[in-house]
């Protein structure tokens, strides 16, 4: 098993019994593959064991047959239509499929390992690079072809060809322009700034039920509501910016970070859209007044203008100026003074601008 | 059997007459494939990919990639009458109203997890055994591209059902895209067809997920296979195995059947998972709305390290000439992924530059025999692993009653300290294992037989190691080191004169110097030094 062998590269086999010296001349064998006994590196299995293995393989293949038939039967027998029926169908289809596949796999494995010979064949490797003659020939041919084509000699041809390619290369990119409108200033506004059809300020309504909120009814300190703008309850684009959390505080709990002019009777509204990457900051811990975003754990102090206490968010949740309308329902007095949600390049120092505008 | 049956001979002759298939088969039917358990890892990824194509095609027959609102009237009672997107409604339809639909959905999702998992461990195997070395650098790069594309493929697929969880992932993707300096807002608007979430993203992701990326993946996978075939597989060191040969089993019949069996095993196990291990139960999450989220939202495992990076980051944001640069999003979104992928892609070339090794390698390294490479690899895995772990810090905090912020702080520190410790520990372990190898060769292995010598001393008899083990150990190859010694006139070699050149030769020495050369048990002197603690008599037994 050492310095041999040309097999199978040569397609010929030196018939040689293991442990004996190789024959001087290779014997031409018309049927090399079917006579592995003499091939070095092909170690046949014990025929008795192989016969035993065959029975095992047959059993496994039989299981695959039965499971496969069971799969088809399950498809016909088990209908879907309710949760429990779907569960049964899934179990029957999946169970029979897995059994069929695994039994077939096991059968094949036993076949390879216990019936086929063990192999320890050697094949030569050759260096990947082509030899020097070939390289030289290719190089010459390349230069000759380049010469013949005139690409090298005719400068005008070469340059205009490059010129011709440039706009064609850009065309697909240009085509993509209509993928979306330009952002403009849309990220700076939410629907809270738009008055309703009849010109009144927009009411805050409870997410889900759509009920407007009477300030006098939202009176237990520590309460929290998820709030959406009236008229946009189903508009996902609007909700992605305008959703609020509404909190009720005792007056003494509020700290300087919260703009009291924008609250009503201890009721504060913050944007629910996290200033980190925009998940809804939906978790609230009553005792600490912490708002927590479940995505990346940015934590905001709701009693102190929703300033960042921990986590990757860089800015507080913007506060919405709220008040009440003539019927005592909570309304937005104006849009947010700064853009809500995740940061973007054009945002700049919107907080400073807002302060300047206010003063 | 003396002649092939007509059913085979007929078509074969037909094909050979027309395309000369015989020449190809003559060369390749008995192509030799070396055997080692770790060579199966890549096959897991390959077979998962095939299963993904099959199950994915099945899903497209019913899935409707639309964001238009419909009222659900299907068989899942808890959501009856709820308004939702067409995409979510059709995903529910597949799950509850199509026989085998739920099974195919779950198999699709499980094989996606296994696809990326298989690729990852396969890549680690290639890295640690140095199988990326010349001439396989191109295939390595193709592999890195495949892995990157698979992440993108997973991300787009995850977003399609439009349930609350998938929407949370999409929202984070959008938030990250929007944070890119200068073009971020435009990228987001072009991707979503306007403001988030808009009405276009699902159909766009759909065509990317089922056509664009799978097409590229298929082309790259084919190229990956063809290169492997042409360059022949690497083999582990062992008896008679050299860089000039390949030892193993022939493609026909053994390797062919073995591979078929392994495909079926992979499919069978994924089918088991799809049957018994519920995955992504979209019906429990409800339709997506940007106003809601469920606590404990987790991405698929391969996105976990990006999620962890986002969670670790302190709240850094700077104002640059009136523009916002959100470092707290940019750094975690780009740096870890960039470091890992770029580092992996460049590694074969950096290693070549440091060792000056331009030879072809076909015998794989044992990881211990290149301690610096192994240490770098484990260091990188630690970096990735900490980020990945921190991607679930809320779950860790809830399940193990840890303080949430403490886990974050742990991650912030561990991300720097962990890889350094891992590097040192791994390096020492490699050296230790090499010493063990050297000892086995020079001393033999403990036989368990205690012998009393005439002078009253007790020794344990050592016997020479089994031949295959010894050959496996002797497969260790020296790592080339750049020439740095000055010549007779005190002039360093050409490459080592500049500052970079000096650094390069220094690194080369550190990287390549063999700290534990194998002695093969013929050098008495070394014995006495290295194994002074062992009874003197054992040497007599060996020689």
mmCIF file of N, CA and C in Angstrom, chain A residues 252-348:
data_model
loop_
_atom_site.group_PDB
_atom_site.id
_atom_site.type_symbol
_atom_site.label_atom_id
_atom_site.label_comp_id
_atom_site.label_asym_id
_atom_site.label_seq_id
_atom_site.Cartn_x
_atom_site.Cartn_y
_atom_site.Cartn_z
ATOM 1 N N UNK A 252 -46.386 66.548 42.230
ATOM 2 C CA UNK A 252 -45.071 66.647 42.852
ATOM 3 C C UNK A 252 -44.072 65.659 42.269
ATOM 4 N N UNK A 253 -44.572 64.660 41.514
ATOM 5 C CA UNK A 253 -43.650 63.659 40.960
ATOM 6 C C UNK A 253 -42.889 64.180 39.743
ATOM 7 N N UNK A 254 -43.468 65.151 39.055
ATOM 8 C CA UNK A 254 -42.853 65.608 37.803
ATOM 9 C C UNK A 254 -41.619 66.452 38.071
ATOM 10 N N UNK A 255 -40.550 66.185 37.305
ATOM 11 C CA UNK A 255 -39.298 66.927 37.493
ATOM 12 C C UNK A 255 -39.096 67.911 36.354
ATOM 13 N N UNK A 256 -37.974 68.622 36.413
ATOM 14 C CA UNK A 256 -37.780 69.761 35.519
ATOM 15 C C UNK A 256 -37.681 69.373 34.045
ATOM 16 N N UNK A 257 -37.320 68.122 33.754
ATOM 17 C CA UNK A 257 -37.182 67.711 32.354
ATOM 18 C C UNK A 257 -38.504 67.738 31.604
ATOM 19 N N UNK A 258 -39.595 67.578 32.326
ATOM 20 C CA UNK A 258 -40.910 67.581 31.693
ATOM 21 C C UNK A 258 -41.400 69.006 31.532
ATOM 22 N N UNK A 259 -41.877 69.323 30.343
ATOM 23 C CA UNK A 259 -42.430 70.654 30.110
ATOM 24 C C UNK A 259 -43.861 70.695 30.644
ATOM 25 N N UNK A 260 -44.054 71.420 31.761
ATOM 26 C CA UNK A 260 -45.366 71.407 32.429
ATOM 27 C C UNK A 260 -46.444 72.077 31.582
ATOM 28 N N UNK A 261 -46.034 73.017 30.738
ATOM 29 C CA UNK A 261 -47.012 73.688 29.863
ATOM 30 C C UNK A 261 -47.651 72.713 28.890
ATOM 31 N N UNK A 262 -46.944 71.609 28.632
ATOM 32 C CA UNK A 262 -47.433 70.637 27.652
ATOM 33 C C UNK A 262 -48.196 69.498 28.322
ATOM 34 N N UNK A 263 -48.375 69.606 29.637
ATOM 35 C CA UNK A 263 -49.118 68.562 30.336
ATOM 36 C C UNK A 263 -50.504 69.100 30.666
ATOM 37 N N UNK A 264 -51.369 68.186 31.072
ATOM 38 C CA UNK A 264 -52.666 68.655 31.544
ATOM 39 C C UNK A 264 -52.994 67.911 32.832
ATOM 40 N N UNK A 265 -53.002 68.638 33.923
ATOM 41 C CA UNK A 265 -53.399 68.056 35.208
ATOM 42 C C UNK A 265 -52.586 66.796 35.521
ATOM 43 N N UNK A 266 -51.251 66.888 35.314
ATOM 44 C CA UNK A 266 -50.389 65.733 35.617
ATOM 45 C C UNK A 266 -50.388 64.653 34.557
ATOM 46 N N UNK A 267 -51.109 64.875 33.446
ATOM 47 C CA UNK A 267 -51.110 63.902 32.351
ATOM 48 C C UNK A 267 -50.044 64.313 31.329
ATOM 49 N N UNK A 268 -49.129 63.392 31.034
ATOM 50 C CA UNK A 268 -48.030 63.675 30.114
ATOM 51 C C UNK A 268 -48.112 62.710 28.946
ATOM 52 N N UNK A 269 -47.807 63.229 27.730
ATOM 53 C CA UNK A 269 -47.788 62.361 26.548
ATOM 54 C C UNK A 269 -46.399 62.369 25.939
ATOM 55 N N UNK A 270 -45.794 61.161 25.811
ATOM 56 C CA UNK A 270 -44.510 61.045 25.126
ATOM 57 C C UNK A 270 -44.700 60.200 23.873
ATOM 58 N N UNK A 271 -43.815 60.436 22.917
ATOM 59 C CA UNK A 271 -43.796 59.562 21.742
ATOM 60 C C UNK A 271 -43.461 58.153 22.218
ATOM 61 N N UNK A 272 -44.166 57.158 21.653
ATOM 62 C CA UNK A 272 -43.901 55.775 22.051
ATOM 63 C C UNK A 272 -42.764 55.181 21.207
ATOM 64 N N UNK A 273 -42.383 55.897 20.149
ATOM 65 C CA UNK A 273 -41.399 55.351 19.217
ATOM 66 C C UNK A 273 -39.995 55.648 19.743
ATOM 67 N N UNK A 274 -39.262 54.595 20.039
ATOM 68 C CA UNK A 274 -37.955 54.737 20.679
ATOM 69 C C UNK A 274 -37.019 55.545 19.794
ATOM 70 N N UNK A 275 -36.237 56.403 20.415
ATOM 71 C CA UNK A 275 -35.325 57.260 19.658
ATOM 72 C C UNK A 275 -34.060 56.513 19.236
ATOM 73 N N UNK A 276 -33.977 55.232 19.575
ATOM 74 C CA UNK A 276 -32.813 54.440 19.176
ATOM 75 C C UNK A 276 -32.996 53.947 17.748
ATOM 76 N N UNK A 277 -33.778 52.856 17.545
ATOM 77 C CA UNK A 277 -34.064 52.422 16.182
ATOM 78 C C UNK A 277 -35.558 52.265 15.909
ATOM 79 N N UNK A 278 -36.401 52.785 16.804
ATOM 80 C CA UNK A 278 -37.805 52.918 16.440
ATOM 81 C C UNK A 278 -38.775 51.872 16.943
ATOM 82 N N UNK A 279 -38.339 50.946 17.806
ATOM 83 C CA UNK A 279 -39.307 50.012 18.383
ATOM 84 C C UNK A 279 -40.255 50.793 19.295
ATOM 85 N N UNK A 280 -41.468 50.293 19.517
ATOM 86 C CA UNK A 280 -42.326 50.938 20.491
ATOM 87 C C UNK A 280 -41.764 50.704 21.906
ATOM 88 N N UNK A 281 -41.526 51.785 22.621
ATOM 89 C CA UNK A 281 -41.020 51.660 23.990
ATOM 90 C C UNK A 281 -42.217 51.366 24.879
ATOM 91 N N UNK A 282 -42.513 50.095 25.048
ATOM 92 C CA UNK A 282 -43.833 49.719 25.537
ATOM 93 C C UNK A 282 -43.884 49.318 27.003
ATOM 94 N N UNK A 283 -42.732 49.128 27.640
ATOM 95 C CA UNK A 283 -42.764 48.628 29.018
ATOM 96 C C UNK A 283 -42.655 49.792 29.998
ATOM 97 N N UNK A 284 -43.444 49.716 31.062
ATOM 98 C CA UNK A 284 -43.433 50.802 32.040
ATOM 99 C C UNK A 284 -43.357 50.231 33.444
ATOM 100 N N UNK A 285 -42.438 50.774 34.220
ATOM 101 C CA UNK A 285 -42.322 50.350 35.604
ATOM 102 C C UNK A 285 -42.838 51.474 36.489
ATOM 103 N N UNK A 286 -43.962 51.204 37.181
ATOM 104 C CA UNK A 286 -44.657 52.270 37.880
ATOM 105 C C UNK A 286 -43.843 52.905 38.999
ATOM 106 N N UNK A 287 -43.134 52.062 39.783
ATOM 107 C CA UNK A 287 -42.468 52.591 40.970
ATOM 108 C C UNK A 287 -41.317 53.517 40.608
ATOM 109 N N UNK A 288 -40.591 53.215 39.538
ATOM 110 C CA UNK A 288 -39.438 54.047 39.179
ATOM 111 C C UNK A 288 -39.767 55.045 38.086
ATOM 112 N N UNK A 289 -40.987 54.945 37.514
ATOM 113 C CA UNK A 289 -41.389 55.770 36.368
ATOM 114 C C UNK A 289 -40.497 55.538 35.166
ATOM 115 N N UNK A 290 -39.935 54.329 35.044
ATOM 116 C CA UNK A 290 -39.061 54.065 33.908
ATOM 117 C C UNK A 290 -39.851 53.475 32.747
ATOM 118 N N UNK A 291 -39.606 54.045 31.553
ATOM 119 C CA UNK A 291 -40.140 53.462 30.325
ATOM 120 C C UNK A 291 -38.991 52.658 29.710
ATOM 121 N N UNK A 292 -39.278 51.389 29.368
ATOM 122 C CA UNK A 292 -38.211 50.540 28.844
ATOM 123 C C UNK A 292 -38.597 50.059 27.456
ATOM 124 N N UNK A 293 -37.657 50.181 26.522
ATOM 125 C CA UNK A 293 -37.897 49.646 25.182
ATOM 126 C C UNK A 293 -37.430 48.193 25.158
ATOM 127 N N UNK A 294 -38.324 47.255 24.824
ATOM 128 C CA UNK A 294 -37.962 45.846 24.929
ATOM 129 C C UNK A 294 -36.934 45.393 23.876
ATOM 130 N N UNK A 295 -36.716 46.185 22.834
ATOM 131 C CA UNK A 295 -35.764 45.747 21.801
ATOM 132 C C UNK A 295 -34.325 45.812 22.292
ATOM 133 N N UNK A 296 -33.904 46.977 22.758
ATOM 134 C CA UNK A 296 -32.497 47.118 23.145
ATOM 135 C C UNK A 296 -32.344 47.765 24.520
ATOM 136 N N UNK A 297 -33.409 47.727 25.289
ATOM 137 C CA UNK A 297 -33.392 48.156 26.690
ATOM 138 C C UNK A 297 -33.007 49.606 26.929
ATOM 139 N N UNK A 298 -33.284 50.471 25.977
ATOM 140 C CA UNK A 298 -33.145 51.889 26.276
ATOM 141 C C UNK A 298 -34.183 52.214 27.340
ATOM 142 N N UNK A 299 -33.744 52.955 28.374
ATOM 143 C CA UNK A 299 -34.628 53.236 29.504
ATOM 144 C C UNK A 299 -34.778 54.744 29.652
ATOM 145 N N UNK A 300 -36.002 55.183 29.818
ATOM 146 C CA UNK A 300 -36.286 56.607 29.892
ATOM 147 C C UNK A 300 -37.001 56.907 31.206
ATOM 148 N N UNK A 301 -36.696 58.063 31.803
ATOM 149 C CA UNK A 301 -37.356 58.463 33.041
ATOM 150 C C UNK A 301 -38.585 59.296 32.693
ATOM 151 N N UNK A 302 -39.749 58.695 32.831
ATOM 152 C CA UNK A 302 -40.986 59.345 32.398
ATOM 153 C C UNK A 302 -41.305 60.586 33.231
ATOM 154 N N UNK A 303 -40.836 60.621 34.487
ATOM 155 C CA UNK A 303 -41.145 61.764 35.339
ATOM 156 C C UNK A 303 -40.239 62.950 35.027
ATOM 157 N N UNK A 304 -39.186 62.707 34.249
ATOM 158 C CA UNK A 304 -38.187 63.749 34.014
ATOM 159 C C UNK A 304 -37.983 63.976 32.515
ATOM 160 N N UNK A 305 -39.089 64.220 31.816
ATOM 161 C CA UNK A 305 -38.994 64.511 30.392
ATOM 162 C C UNK A 305 -38.520 63.341 29.571
ATOM 163 N N UNK A 306 -38.690 62.115 30.081
ATOM 164 C CA UNK A 306 -38.275 60.893 29.385
ATOM 165 C C UNK A 306 -36.808 60.946 28.985
ATOM 166 N N UNK A 307 -35.986 61.490 29.890
ATOM 167 C CA UNK A 307 -34.551 61.503 29.572
ATOM 168 C C UNK A 307 -34.023 60.080 29.643
ATOM 169 N N UNK A 308 -32.901 59.858 28.928
ATOM 170 C CA UNK A 308 -32.337 58.512 28.858
ATOM 171 C C UNK A 308 -31.622 58.177 30.164
ATOM 172 N N UNK A 309 -32.020 57.084 30.788
ATOM 173 C CA UNK A 309 -31.369 56.646 32.021
ATOM 174 C C UNK A 309 -30.336 55.567 31.714
ATOM 175 N N UNK A 310 -30.634 54.738 30.732
ATOM 176 C CA UNK A 310 -29.714 53.645 30.405
ATOM 177 C C UNK A 310 -29.964 53.222 28.965
ATOM 178 N N UNK A 311 -28.975 52.556 28.379
ATOM 179 C CA UNK A 311 -29.173 51.951 27.071
ATOM 180 C C UNK A 311 -28.683 52.813 25.926
ATOM 181 N N UNK A 312 -28.851 52.296 24.724
ATOM 182 C CA UNK A 312 -28.227 52.917 23.555
ATOM 183 C C UNK A 312 -28.954 54.138 22.985
ATOM 184 N N UNK A 313 -30.180 54.398 23.400
ATOM 185 C CA UNK A 313 -30.871 55.571 22.851
ATOM 186 C C UNK A 313 -30.132 56.830 23.282
ATOM 187 N N UNK A 314 -30.011 57.785 22.359
ATOM 188 C CA UNK A 314 -29.215 58.967 22.658
ATOM 189 C C UNK A 314 -30.067 60.159 23.076
ATOM 190 N N UNK A 315 -31.377 60.101 22.803
ATOM 191 C CA UNK A 315 -32.204 61.270 23.071
ATOM 192 C C UNK A 315 -33.470 60.869 23.802
ATOM 193 N N UNK A 316 -34.054 61.835 24.575
ATOM 194 C CA UNK A 316 -35.313 61.520 25.267
ATOM 195 C C UNK A 316 -36.438 61.266 24.271
ATOM 196 N N UNK A 317 -37.482 60.589 24.725
ATOM 197 C CA UNK A 317 -38.684 60.459 23.912
ATOM 198 C C UNK A 317 -39.335 61.836 23.835
ATOM 199 N N UNK A 318 -39.612 62.344 22.630
ATOM 200 C CA UNK A 318 -40.199 63.690 22.535
ATOM 201 C C UNK A 318 -41.556 63.760 23.239
ATOM 202 N N UNK A 319 -41.792 64.934 23.869
ATOM 203 C CA UNK A 319 -43.064 65.138 24.578
ATOM 204 C C UNK A 319 -44.035 65.882 23.669
ATOM 205 N N UNK A 320 -45.302 65.456 23.672
ATOM 206 C CA UNK A 320 -46.332 66.096 22.837
ATOM 207 C C UNK A 320 -47.117 67.094 23.693
ATOM 208 N N UNK A 321 -47.243 68.342 23.208
ATOM 209 C CA UNK A 321 -48.052 69.310 23.962
ATOM 210 C C UNK A 321 -49.529 68.917 23.917
ATOM 211 N N UNK A 322 -50.131 68.701 25.075
ATOM 212 C CA UNK A 322 -51.540 68.302 25.084
ATOM 213 C C UNK A 322 -52.378 69.239 25.945
ATOM 214 N N UNK A 323 -53.650 69.235 25.680
ATOM 215 C CA UNK A 323 -54.593 70.012 26.464
ATOM 216 C C UNK A 323 -55.956 69.337 26.361
ATOM 217 N N UNK A 324 -57.041 70.073 26.663
ATOM 218 C CA UNK A 324 -58.379 69.476 26.514
ATOM 219 C C UNK A 324 -59.233 70.362 25.627
ATOM 220 N N UNK A 325 -60.185 69.726 24.957
ATOM 221 C CA UNK A 325 -61.112 70.514 24.142
ATOM 222 C C UNK A 325 -62.339 70.876 24.978
ATOM 223 N N UNK A 326 -63.313 71.475 24.316
ATOM 224 C CA UNK A 326 -64.470 71.985 25.034
ATOM 225 C C UNK A 326 -65.237 70.914 25.795
ATOM 226 N N UNK A 327 -65.154 69.659 25.321
ATOM 227 C CA UNK A 327 -65.904 68.598 25.998
ATOM 228 C C UNK A 327 -65.065 67.881 27.045
ATOM 229 N N UNK A 328 -63.862 68.380 27.272
ATOM 230 C CA UNK A 328 -63.020 67.781 28.303
ATOM 231 C C UNK A 328 -62.175 66.618 27.824
ATOM 232 N N UNK A 329 -62.149 66.380 26.501
ATOM 233 C CA UNK A 329 -61.316 65.297 25.971
ATOM 234 C C UNK A 329 -59.904 65.805 25.695
ATOM 235 N N UNK A 330 -58.939 64.895 25.880
ATOM 236 C CA UNK A 330 -57.545 65.258 25.630
ATOM 237 C C UNK A 330 -57.320 65.456 24.128
ATOM 238 N N UNK A 331 -56.603 66.539 23.787
ATOM 239 C CA UNK A 331 -56.265 66.808 22.386
ATOM 240 C C UNK A 331 -54.797 67.220 22.306
ATOM 241 N N UNK A 332 -54.255 67.147 21.082
ATOM 242 C CA UNK A 332 -52.893 67.640 20.859
ATOM 243 C C UNK A 332 -52.972 69.126 20.614
ATOM 244 N N UNK A 333 -52.147 69.907 21.356
ATOM 245 C CA UNK A 333 -52.167 71.354 21.139
ATOM 246 C C UNK A 333 -51.368 71.740 19.897
ATOM 247 N N UNK A 334 -50.375 70.884 19.568
ATOM 248 C CA UNK A 334 -49.604 71.109 18.341
ATOM 249 C C UNK A 334 -48.870 69.810 18.029
ATOM 250 N N UNK A 335 -48.083 69.842 16.966
ATOM 251 C CA UNK A 335 -47.240 68.693 16.646
ATOM 252 C C UNK A 335 -46.088 68.633 17.653
ATOM 253 N N UNK A 336 -45.324 67.518 17.612
ATOM 254 C CA UNK A 336 -44.091 67.463 18.393
ATOM 255 C C UNK A 336 -43.181 68.600 17.953
ATOM 256 N N UNK A 337 -42.386 69.123 18.898
ATOM 257 C CA UNK A 337 -41.483 70.220 18.537
ATOM 258 C C UNK A 337 -40.190 69.702 17.903
ATOM 259 N N UNK A 338 -39.912 68.417 18.094
ATOM 260 C CA UNK A 338 -38.707 67.829 17.485
ATOM 261 C C UNK A 338 -39.133 66.549 16.763
ATOM 262 N N UNK A 339 -38.335 66.086 15.781
ATOM 263 C CA UNK A 339 -38.688 64.848 15.084
ATOM 264 C C UNK A 339 -38.712 63.667 16.049
ATOM 265 N N UNK A 340 -39.675 62.752 15.837
ATOM 266 C CA UNK A 340 -39.750 61.562 16.691
ATOM 267 C C UNK A 340 -38.965 60.420 16.057
ATOM 268 N N UNK A 341 -38.744 59.381 16.838
ATOM 269 C CA UNK A 341 -38.155 58.149 16.301
ATOM 270 C C UNK A 341 -36.654 58.221 16.139
ATOM 271 N N UNK A 342 -36.106 57.246 15.404
ATOM 272 C CA UNK A 342 -34.661 57.110 15.295
ATOM 273 C C UNK A 342 -34.004 58.328 14.652
ATOM 274 N N UNK A 343 -32.730 58.506 14.951
ATOM 275 C CA UNK A 343 -31.985 59.632 14.396
ATOM 276 C C UNK A 343 -31.775 59.471 12.905
ATOM 277 N N UNK A 344 -31.579 60.588 12.244
ATOM 278 C CA UNK A 344 -31.194 60.550 10.837
ATOM 279 C C UNK A 344 -30.278 61.729 10.563
ATOM 280 N N UNK A 345 -29.542 61.615 9.497
ATOM 281 C CA UNK A 345 -28.471 62.557 9.156
ATOM 282 C C UNK A 345 -28.943 64.006 9.149
ATOM 283 N N UNK A 346 -30.114 64.252 8.514
ATOM 284 C CA UNK A 346 -30.577 65.632 8.333
ATOM 285 C C UNK A 346 -31.205 66.207 9.605
ATOM 286 N N UNK A 347 -31.312 65.384 10.656
ATOM 287 C CA UNK A 347 -32.036 65.821 11.838
ATOM 288 C C UNK A 347 -31.355 67.011 12.502
ATOM 289 N N UNK A 348 -30.012 66.934 12.581
ATOM 290 C CA UNK A 348 -29.278 68.018 13.218
ATOM 291 C C UNK A 348 -29.634 68.139 14.680
#
